[in-house]
Tab-separated table of C-alpha atoms in Angstrom:
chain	number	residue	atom	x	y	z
A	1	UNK	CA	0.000	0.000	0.000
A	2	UNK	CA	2.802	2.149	0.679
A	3	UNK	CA	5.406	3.714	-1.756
A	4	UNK	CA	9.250	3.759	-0.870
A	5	UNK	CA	10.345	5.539	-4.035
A	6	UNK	CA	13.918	6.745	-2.513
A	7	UNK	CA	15.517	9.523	-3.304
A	8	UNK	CA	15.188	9.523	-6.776
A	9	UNK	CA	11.879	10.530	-7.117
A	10	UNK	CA	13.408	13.966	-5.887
A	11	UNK	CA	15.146	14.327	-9.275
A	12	UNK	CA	11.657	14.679	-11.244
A	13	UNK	CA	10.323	17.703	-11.701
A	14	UNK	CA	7.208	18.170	-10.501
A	15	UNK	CA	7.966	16.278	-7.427
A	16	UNK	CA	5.910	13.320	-6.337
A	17	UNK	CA	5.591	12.869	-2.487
A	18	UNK	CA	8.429	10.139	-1.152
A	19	UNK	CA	10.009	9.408	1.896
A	20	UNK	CA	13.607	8.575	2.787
A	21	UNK	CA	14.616	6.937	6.752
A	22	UNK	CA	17.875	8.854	8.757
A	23	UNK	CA	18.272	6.221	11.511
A	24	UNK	CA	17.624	8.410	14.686
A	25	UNK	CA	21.160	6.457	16.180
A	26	UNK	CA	23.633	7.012	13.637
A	27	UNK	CA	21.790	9.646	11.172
A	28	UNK	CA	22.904	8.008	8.247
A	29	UNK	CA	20.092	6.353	5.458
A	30	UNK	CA	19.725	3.258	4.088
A	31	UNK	CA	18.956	4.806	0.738
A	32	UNK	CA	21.070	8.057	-0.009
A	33	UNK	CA	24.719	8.063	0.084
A	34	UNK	CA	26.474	10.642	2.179
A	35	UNK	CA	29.035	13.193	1.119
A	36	UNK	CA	32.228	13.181	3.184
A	37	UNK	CA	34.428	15.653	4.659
A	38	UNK	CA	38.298	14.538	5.883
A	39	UNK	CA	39.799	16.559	7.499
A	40	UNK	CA	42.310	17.133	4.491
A	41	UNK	CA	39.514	19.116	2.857
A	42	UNK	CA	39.557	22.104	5.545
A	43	UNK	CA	42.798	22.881	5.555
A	44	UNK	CA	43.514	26.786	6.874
A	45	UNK	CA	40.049	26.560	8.910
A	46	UNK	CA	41.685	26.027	12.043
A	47	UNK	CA	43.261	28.234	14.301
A	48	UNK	CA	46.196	25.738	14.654
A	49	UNK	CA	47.961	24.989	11.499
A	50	UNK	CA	51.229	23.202	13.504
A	51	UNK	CA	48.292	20.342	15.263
A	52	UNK	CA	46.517	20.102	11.905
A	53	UNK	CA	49.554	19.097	10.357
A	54	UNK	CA	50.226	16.396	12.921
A	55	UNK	CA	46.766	15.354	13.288
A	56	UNK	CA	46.876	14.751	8.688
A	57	UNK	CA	50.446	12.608	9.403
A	58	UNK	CA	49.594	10.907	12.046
A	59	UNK	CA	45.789	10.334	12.116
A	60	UNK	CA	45.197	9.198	8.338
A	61	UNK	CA	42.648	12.027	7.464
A	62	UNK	CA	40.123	11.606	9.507
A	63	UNK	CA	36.436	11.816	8.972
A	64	UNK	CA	34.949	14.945	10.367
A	65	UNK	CA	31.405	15.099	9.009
A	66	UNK	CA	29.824	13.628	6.413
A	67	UNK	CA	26.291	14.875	5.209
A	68	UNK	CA	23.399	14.835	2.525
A	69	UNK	CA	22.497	16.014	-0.921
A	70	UNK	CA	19.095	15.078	-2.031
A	71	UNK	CA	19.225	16.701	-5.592
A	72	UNK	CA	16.061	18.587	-4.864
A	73	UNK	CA	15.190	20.493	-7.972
A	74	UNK	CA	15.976	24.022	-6.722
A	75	UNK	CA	12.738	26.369	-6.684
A	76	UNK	CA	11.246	28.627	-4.278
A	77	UNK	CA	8.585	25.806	-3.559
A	78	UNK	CA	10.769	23.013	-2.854
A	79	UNK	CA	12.686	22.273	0.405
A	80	UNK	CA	16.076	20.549	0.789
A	81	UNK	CA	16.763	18.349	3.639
A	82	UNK	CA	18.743	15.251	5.190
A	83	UNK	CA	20.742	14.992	8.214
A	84	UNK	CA	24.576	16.320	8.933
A	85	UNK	CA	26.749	13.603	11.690
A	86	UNK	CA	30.065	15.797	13.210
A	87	UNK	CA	31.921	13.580	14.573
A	88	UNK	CA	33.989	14.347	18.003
A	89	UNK	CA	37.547	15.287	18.118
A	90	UNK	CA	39.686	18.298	18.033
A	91	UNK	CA	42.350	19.831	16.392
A	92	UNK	CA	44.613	21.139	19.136
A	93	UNK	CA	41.923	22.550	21.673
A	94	UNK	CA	39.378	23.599	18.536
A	95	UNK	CA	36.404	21.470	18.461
A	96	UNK	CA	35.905	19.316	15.403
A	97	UNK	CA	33.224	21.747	12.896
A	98	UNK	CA	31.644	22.026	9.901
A	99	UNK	CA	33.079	24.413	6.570
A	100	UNK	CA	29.899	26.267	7.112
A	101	UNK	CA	28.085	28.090	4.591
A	102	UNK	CA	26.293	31.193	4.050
A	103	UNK	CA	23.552	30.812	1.666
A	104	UNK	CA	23.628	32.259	-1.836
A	105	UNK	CA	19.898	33.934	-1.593
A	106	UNK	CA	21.069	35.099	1.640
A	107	UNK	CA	18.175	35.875	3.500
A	108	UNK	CA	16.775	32.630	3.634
A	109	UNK	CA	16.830	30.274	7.057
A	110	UNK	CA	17.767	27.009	7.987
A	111	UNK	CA	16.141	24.963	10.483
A	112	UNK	CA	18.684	22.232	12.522
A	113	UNK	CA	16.788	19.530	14.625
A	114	UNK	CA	19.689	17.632	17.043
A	115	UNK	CA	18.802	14.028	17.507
A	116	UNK	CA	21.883	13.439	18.915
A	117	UNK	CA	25.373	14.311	20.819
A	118	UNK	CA	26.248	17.605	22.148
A	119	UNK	CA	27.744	21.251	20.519
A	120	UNK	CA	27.163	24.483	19.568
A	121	UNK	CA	25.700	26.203	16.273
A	122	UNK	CA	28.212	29.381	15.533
A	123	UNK	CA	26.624	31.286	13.403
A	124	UNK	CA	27.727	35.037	11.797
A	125	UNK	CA	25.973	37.562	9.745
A	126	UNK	CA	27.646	40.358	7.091
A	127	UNK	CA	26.755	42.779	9.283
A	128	UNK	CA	29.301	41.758	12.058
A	129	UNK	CA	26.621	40.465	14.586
A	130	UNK	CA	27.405	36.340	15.738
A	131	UNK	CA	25.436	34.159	18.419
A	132	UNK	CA	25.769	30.481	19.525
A	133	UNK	CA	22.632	28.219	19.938
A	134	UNK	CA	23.463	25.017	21.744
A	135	UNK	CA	22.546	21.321	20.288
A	136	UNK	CA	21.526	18.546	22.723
A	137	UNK	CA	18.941	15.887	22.005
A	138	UNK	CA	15.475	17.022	20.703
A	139	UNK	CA	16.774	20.894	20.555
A	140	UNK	CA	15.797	22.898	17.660
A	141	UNK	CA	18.346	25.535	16.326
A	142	UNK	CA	16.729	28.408	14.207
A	143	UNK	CA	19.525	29.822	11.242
A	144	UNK	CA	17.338	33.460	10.184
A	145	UNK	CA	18.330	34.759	6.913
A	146	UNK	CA	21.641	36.200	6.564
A	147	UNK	CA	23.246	34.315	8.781
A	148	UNK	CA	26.752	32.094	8.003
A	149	UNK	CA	26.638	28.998	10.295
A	150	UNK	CA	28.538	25.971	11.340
A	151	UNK	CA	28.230	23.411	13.296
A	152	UNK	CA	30.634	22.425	16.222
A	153	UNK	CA	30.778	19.065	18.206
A	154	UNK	CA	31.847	19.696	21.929
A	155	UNK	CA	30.626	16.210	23.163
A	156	UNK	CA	32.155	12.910	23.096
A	157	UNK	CA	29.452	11.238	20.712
A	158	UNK	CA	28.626	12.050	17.110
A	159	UNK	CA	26.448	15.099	16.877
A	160	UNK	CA	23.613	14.288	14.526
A	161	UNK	CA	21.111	16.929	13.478
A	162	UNK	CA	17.898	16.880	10.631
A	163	UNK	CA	18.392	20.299	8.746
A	164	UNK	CA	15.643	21.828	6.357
A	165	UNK	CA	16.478	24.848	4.323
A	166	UNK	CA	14.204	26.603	0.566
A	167	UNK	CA	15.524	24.101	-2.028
A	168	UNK	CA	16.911	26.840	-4.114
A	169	UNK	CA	18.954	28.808	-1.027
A	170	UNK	CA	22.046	27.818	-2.717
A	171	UNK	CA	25.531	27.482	-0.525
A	172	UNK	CA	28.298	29.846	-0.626
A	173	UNK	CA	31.186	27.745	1.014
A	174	UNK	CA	34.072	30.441	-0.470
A	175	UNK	CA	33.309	33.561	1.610
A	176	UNK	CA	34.013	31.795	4.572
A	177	UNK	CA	36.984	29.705	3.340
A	178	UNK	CA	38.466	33.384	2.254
A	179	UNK	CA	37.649	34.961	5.681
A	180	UNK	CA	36.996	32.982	8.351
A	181	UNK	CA	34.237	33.138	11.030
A	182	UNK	CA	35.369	36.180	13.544
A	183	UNK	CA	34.996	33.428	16.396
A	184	UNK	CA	36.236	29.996	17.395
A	185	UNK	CA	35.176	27.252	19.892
A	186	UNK	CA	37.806	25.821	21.789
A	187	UNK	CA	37.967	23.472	24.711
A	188	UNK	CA	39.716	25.576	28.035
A	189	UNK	CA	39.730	23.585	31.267
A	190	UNK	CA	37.133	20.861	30.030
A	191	UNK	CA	34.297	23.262	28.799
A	192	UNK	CA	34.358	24.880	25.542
A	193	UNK	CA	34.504	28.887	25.692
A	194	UNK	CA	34.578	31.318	22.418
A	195	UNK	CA	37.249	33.060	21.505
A	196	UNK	CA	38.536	35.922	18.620
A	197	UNK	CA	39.544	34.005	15.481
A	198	UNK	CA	43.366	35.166	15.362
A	199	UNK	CA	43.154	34.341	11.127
A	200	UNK	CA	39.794	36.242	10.756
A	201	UNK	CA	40.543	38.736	7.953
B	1	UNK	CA	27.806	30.809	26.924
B	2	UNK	CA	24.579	30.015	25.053
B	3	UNK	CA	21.540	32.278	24.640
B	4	UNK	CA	17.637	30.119	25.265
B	5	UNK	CA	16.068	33.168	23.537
B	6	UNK	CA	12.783	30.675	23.131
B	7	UNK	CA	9.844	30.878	20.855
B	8	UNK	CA	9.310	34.688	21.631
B	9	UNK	CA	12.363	35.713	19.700
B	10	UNK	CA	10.417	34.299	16.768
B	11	UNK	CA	8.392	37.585	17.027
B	12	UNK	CA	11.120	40.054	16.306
B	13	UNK	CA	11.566	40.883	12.479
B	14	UNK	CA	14.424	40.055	11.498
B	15	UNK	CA	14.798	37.098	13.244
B	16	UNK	CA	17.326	36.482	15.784
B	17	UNK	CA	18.918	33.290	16.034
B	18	UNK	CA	16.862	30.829	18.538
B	19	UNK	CA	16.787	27.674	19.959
B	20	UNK	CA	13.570	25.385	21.547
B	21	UNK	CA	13.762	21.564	22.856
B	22	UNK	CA	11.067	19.358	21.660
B	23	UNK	CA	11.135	16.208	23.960
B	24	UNK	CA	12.285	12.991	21.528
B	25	UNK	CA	9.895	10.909	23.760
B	26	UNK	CA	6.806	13.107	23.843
B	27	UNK	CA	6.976	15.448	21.196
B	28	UNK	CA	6.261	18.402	23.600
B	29	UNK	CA	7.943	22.033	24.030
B	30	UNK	CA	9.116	23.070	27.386
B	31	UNK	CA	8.778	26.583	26.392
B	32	UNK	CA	6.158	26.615	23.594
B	33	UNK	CA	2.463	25.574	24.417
B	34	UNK	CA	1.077	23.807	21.907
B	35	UNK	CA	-2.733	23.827	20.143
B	36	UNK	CA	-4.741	21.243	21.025
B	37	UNK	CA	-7.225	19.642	18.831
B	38	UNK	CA	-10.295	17.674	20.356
B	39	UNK	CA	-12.358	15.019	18.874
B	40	UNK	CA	-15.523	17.388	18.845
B	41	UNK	CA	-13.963	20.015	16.353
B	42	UNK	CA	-13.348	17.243	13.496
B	43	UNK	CA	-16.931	16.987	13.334
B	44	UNK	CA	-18.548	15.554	9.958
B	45	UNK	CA	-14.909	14.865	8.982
B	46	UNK	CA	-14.762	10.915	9.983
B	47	UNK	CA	-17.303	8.640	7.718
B	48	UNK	CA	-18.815	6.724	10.470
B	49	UNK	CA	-20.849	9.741	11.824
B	50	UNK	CA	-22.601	7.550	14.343
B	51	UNK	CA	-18.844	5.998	16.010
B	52	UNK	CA	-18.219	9.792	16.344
B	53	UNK	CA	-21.246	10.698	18.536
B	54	UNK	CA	-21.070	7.235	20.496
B	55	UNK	CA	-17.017	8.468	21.142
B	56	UNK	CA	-18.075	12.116	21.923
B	57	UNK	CA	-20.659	10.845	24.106
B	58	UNK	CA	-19.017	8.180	26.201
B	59	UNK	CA	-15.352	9.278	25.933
B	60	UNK	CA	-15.602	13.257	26.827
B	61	UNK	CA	-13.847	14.937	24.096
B	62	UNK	CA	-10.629	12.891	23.556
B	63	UNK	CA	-7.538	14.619	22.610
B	64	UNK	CA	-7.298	13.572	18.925
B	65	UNK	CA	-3.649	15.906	18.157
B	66	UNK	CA	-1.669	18.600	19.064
B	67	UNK	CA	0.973	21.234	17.438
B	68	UNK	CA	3.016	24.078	17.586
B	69	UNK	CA	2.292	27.481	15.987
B	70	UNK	CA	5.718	29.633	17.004
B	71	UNK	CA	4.359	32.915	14.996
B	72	UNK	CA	7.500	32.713	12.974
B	73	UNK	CA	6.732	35.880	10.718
B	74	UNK	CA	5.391	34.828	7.627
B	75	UNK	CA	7.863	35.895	4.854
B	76	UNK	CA	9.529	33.691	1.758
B	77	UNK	CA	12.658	33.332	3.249
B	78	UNK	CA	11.987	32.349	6.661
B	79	UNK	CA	10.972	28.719	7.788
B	80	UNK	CA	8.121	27.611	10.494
B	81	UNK	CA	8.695	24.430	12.102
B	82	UNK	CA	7.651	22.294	15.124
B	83	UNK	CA	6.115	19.226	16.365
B	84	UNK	CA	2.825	17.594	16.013
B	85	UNK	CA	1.627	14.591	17.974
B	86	UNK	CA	-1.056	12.619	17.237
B	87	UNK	CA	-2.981	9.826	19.500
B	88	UNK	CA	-3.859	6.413	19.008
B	89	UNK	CA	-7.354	5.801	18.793
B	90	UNK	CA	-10.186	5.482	15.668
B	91	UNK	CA	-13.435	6.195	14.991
B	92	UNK	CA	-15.310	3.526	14.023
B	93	UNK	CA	-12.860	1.373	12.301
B	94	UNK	CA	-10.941	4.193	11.092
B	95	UNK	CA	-8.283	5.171	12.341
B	96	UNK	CA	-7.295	9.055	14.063
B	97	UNK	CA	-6.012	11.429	11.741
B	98	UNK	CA	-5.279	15.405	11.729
B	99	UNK	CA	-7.555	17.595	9.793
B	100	UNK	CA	-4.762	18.230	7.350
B	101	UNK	CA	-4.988	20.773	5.031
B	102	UNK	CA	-3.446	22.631	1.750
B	103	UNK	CA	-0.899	25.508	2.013
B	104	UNK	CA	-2.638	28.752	0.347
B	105	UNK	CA	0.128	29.252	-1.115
B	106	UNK	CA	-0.462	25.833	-3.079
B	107	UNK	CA	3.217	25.195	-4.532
B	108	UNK	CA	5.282	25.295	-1.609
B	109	UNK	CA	6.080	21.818	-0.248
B	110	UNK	CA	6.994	20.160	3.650
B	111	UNK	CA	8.856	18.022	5.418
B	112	UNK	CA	7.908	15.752	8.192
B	113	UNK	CA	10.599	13.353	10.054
B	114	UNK	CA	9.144	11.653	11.949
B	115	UNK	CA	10.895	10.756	15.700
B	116	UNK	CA	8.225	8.246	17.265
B	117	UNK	CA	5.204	6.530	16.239
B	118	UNK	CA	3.928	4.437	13.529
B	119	UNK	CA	1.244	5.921	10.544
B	120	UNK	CA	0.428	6.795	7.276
B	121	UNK	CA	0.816	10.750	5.528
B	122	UNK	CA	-1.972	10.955	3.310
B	123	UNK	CA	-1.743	13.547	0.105
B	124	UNK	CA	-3.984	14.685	-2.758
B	125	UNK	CA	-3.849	17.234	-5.102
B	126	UNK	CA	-6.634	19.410	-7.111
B	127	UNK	CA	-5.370	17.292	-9.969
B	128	UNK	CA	-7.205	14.065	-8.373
B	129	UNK	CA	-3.271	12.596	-7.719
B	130	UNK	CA	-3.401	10.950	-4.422
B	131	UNK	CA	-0.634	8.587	-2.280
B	132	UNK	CA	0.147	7.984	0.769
B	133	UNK	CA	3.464	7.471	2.512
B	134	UNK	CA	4.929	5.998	5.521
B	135	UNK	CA	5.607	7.290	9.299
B	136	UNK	CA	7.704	4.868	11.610
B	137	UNK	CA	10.949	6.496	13.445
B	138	UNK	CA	13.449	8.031	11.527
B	139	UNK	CA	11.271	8.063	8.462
B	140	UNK	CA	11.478	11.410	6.565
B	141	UNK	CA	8.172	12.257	4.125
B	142	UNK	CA	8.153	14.687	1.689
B	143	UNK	CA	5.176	16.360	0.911
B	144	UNK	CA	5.306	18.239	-2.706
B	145	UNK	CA	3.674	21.536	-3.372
B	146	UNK	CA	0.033	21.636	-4.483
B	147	UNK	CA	-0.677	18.582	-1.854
B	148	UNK	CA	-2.773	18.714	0.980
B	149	UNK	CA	-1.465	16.398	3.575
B	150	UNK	CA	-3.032	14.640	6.586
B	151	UNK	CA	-1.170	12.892	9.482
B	152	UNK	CA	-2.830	9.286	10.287
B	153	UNK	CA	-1.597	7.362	13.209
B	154	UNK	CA	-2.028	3.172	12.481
B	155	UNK	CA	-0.590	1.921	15.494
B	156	UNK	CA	-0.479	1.850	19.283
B	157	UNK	CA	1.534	4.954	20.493
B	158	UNK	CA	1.684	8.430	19.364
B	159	UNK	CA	2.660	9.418	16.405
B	160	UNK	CA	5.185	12.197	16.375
B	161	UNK	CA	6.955	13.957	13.570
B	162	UNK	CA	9.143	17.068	13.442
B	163	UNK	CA	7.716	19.557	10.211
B	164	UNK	CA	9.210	22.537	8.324
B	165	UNK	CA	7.610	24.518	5.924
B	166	UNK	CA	8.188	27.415	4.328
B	167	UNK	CA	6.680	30.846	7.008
B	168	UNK	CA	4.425	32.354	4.740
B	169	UNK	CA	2.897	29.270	2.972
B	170	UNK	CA	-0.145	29.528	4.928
B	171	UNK	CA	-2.684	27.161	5.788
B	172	UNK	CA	-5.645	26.473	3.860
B	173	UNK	CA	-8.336	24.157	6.127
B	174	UNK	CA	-11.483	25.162	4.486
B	175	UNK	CA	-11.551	23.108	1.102
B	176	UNK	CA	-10.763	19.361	2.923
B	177	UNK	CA	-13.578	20.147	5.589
B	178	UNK	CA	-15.797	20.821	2.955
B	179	UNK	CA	-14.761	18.522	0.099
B	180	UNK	CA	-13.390	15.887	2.598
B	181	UNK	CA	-10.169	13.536	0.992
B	182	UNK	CA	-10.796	11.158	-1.855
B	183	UNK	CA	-9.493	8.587	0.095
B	184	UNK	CA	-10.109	7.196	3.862
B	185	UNK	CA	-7.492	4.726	6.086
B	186	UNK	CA	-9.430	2.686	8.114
B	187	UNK	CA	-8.576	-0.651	10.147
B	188	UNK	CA	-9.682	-4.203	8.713
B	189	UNK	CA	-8.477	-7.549	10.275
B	190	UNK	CA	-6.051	-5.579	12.254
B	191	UNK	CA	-4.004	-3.960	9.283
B	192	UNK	CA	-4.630	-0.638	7.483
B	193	UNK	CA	-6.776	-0.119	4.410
B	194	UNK	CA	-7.274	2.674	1.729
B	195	UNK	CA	-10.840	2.685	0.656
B	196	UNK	CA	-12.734	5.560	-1.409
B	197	UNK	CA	-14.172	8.050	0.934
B	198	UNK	CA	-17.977	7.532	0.954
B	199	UNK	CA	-18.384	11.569	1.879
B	200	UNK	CA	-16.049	12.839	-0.685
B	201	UNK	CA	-17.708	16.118	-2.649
């Protein structure tokens, strides 16, 4: 009686309704592959080049998040989703984080549900204003239009969150990889605290 | 650290960044109330008319569902989002169901994940184009623009799902409790069933 057309159905255009399961342990599907970020791909985006370096030779390139593209055709109508899993670690005393994006039609939001772990949403507008919204189980971040925002595990487990965001919002990854967020999160006597970015330009 | 602006930073335009907790076990807010829908204000819109005054009668106004309406302002670019939890129970032999309705804004679409429960999301469209789709835990459903959509819990527990749609796509009840759906869920030997709907205009 019931459909499980997958992902794919996303790709026509008019959509059809479908569904698609995030396991509410691990976030990941059984249907749509993830994309994958080592930590290779963010070099610079730490404040500590010298324990990035170590962390590449010695650790392998590890995984740091890994997340998912639906392919949602994208209009005004339509809305992108999936779930984002950050794992834990850090590179010197920065937590592990997400590249973090602004969106290309800026003034558009982004809703984050956490279904699991424990960190922080960092999250920066052109203007020069910032905040932090804290994820824990069943809390619900709000991203309002305009601003940049990243994700940052300060727990021990994977942080998993569902995100929903207008399907044609777009992501501009290069104004932050040119910049820099004008804050970190690092880990000072056990608890994480926010500090200046030294490399914010 | 962290700010708990709530629900009532929602109000201010532009948004400011927010967070709210919505339990992963009940569904609930423990800063946003949420609406509460009774059995006696889905009048006419169950097919066994008689089961519905018997239930009204003898069971004193059940709680059928409940959501939450933040008053996220209603423009393109910002999202509205919450929780909405619907009871076990039926009617008759058919099972309890929100009043669902279209967006007024037809062509804007929205997600549900769903975080506890077990059901059915029921769609149709002006264009006659109906289908249903599955709710169990950690199931997302998409629901394209132009479909009207209608929660329906088939099992033993609440149903509970986490939904995003777009703030100003607006909420259009009037035309499914007049028309009614073209299609009904209803219980028989102890599984679900879609039959015609024998009030459908």
């Amino acid at each position: 009686m019931t459909k499980k057309n997958g992902p794919d159905a996303a790709l026509q255009n008019p959509l059809a309704p479908f569904n698609l399961y995030f396991s509410l342990n691990n976030g990941l599907s059984d249907a749509a592959p993830s994309l994958k970020r080592h930590l290779s791909k963010m070099k610079g985006m730490y404040a500590d080049d010298a324990a990035f370096g170590r962390l590449l030779a010695d650790g392998g390139d590890p995984l740091v998040y890994e997340f998912h593209e639906l392919g949602i055709p994208e209009s005004d109508g339509n809305l992108a989703f999936g779930t984002s899993i950050l794992y834990p670690g850090k590179v010197g005393s920065e937590y592990y984080m997400t590249k973090g994006h602004f969106h290309t039609i800026l003034d558009t939001a982004e809703v984050y549900y956490c279904i699991g772990g424990k960190g922080l949403m960092l999250m920066e507008n052109p203007e020069g204003d910032w905040d932090v919204q804290p994820f824990e189980p069943g809390r619900a971040v709000y991203v309002p239009g305009r601003y940049a925002h990243r994700s940052i595990n300060t727990g021990h487990e994977p942080l998993i969150t569902f995100y929903v965001f207008r399907a044609d919002a777009g992501h501009d990854y290069g104004t932050i990889e040119t910049k820099g967020y004008r804050k970190i999160v690092v880990e000072q006597d056990g608890l994480p605290i926010v500090l200046d970015n030294p490399k914010w330009q």
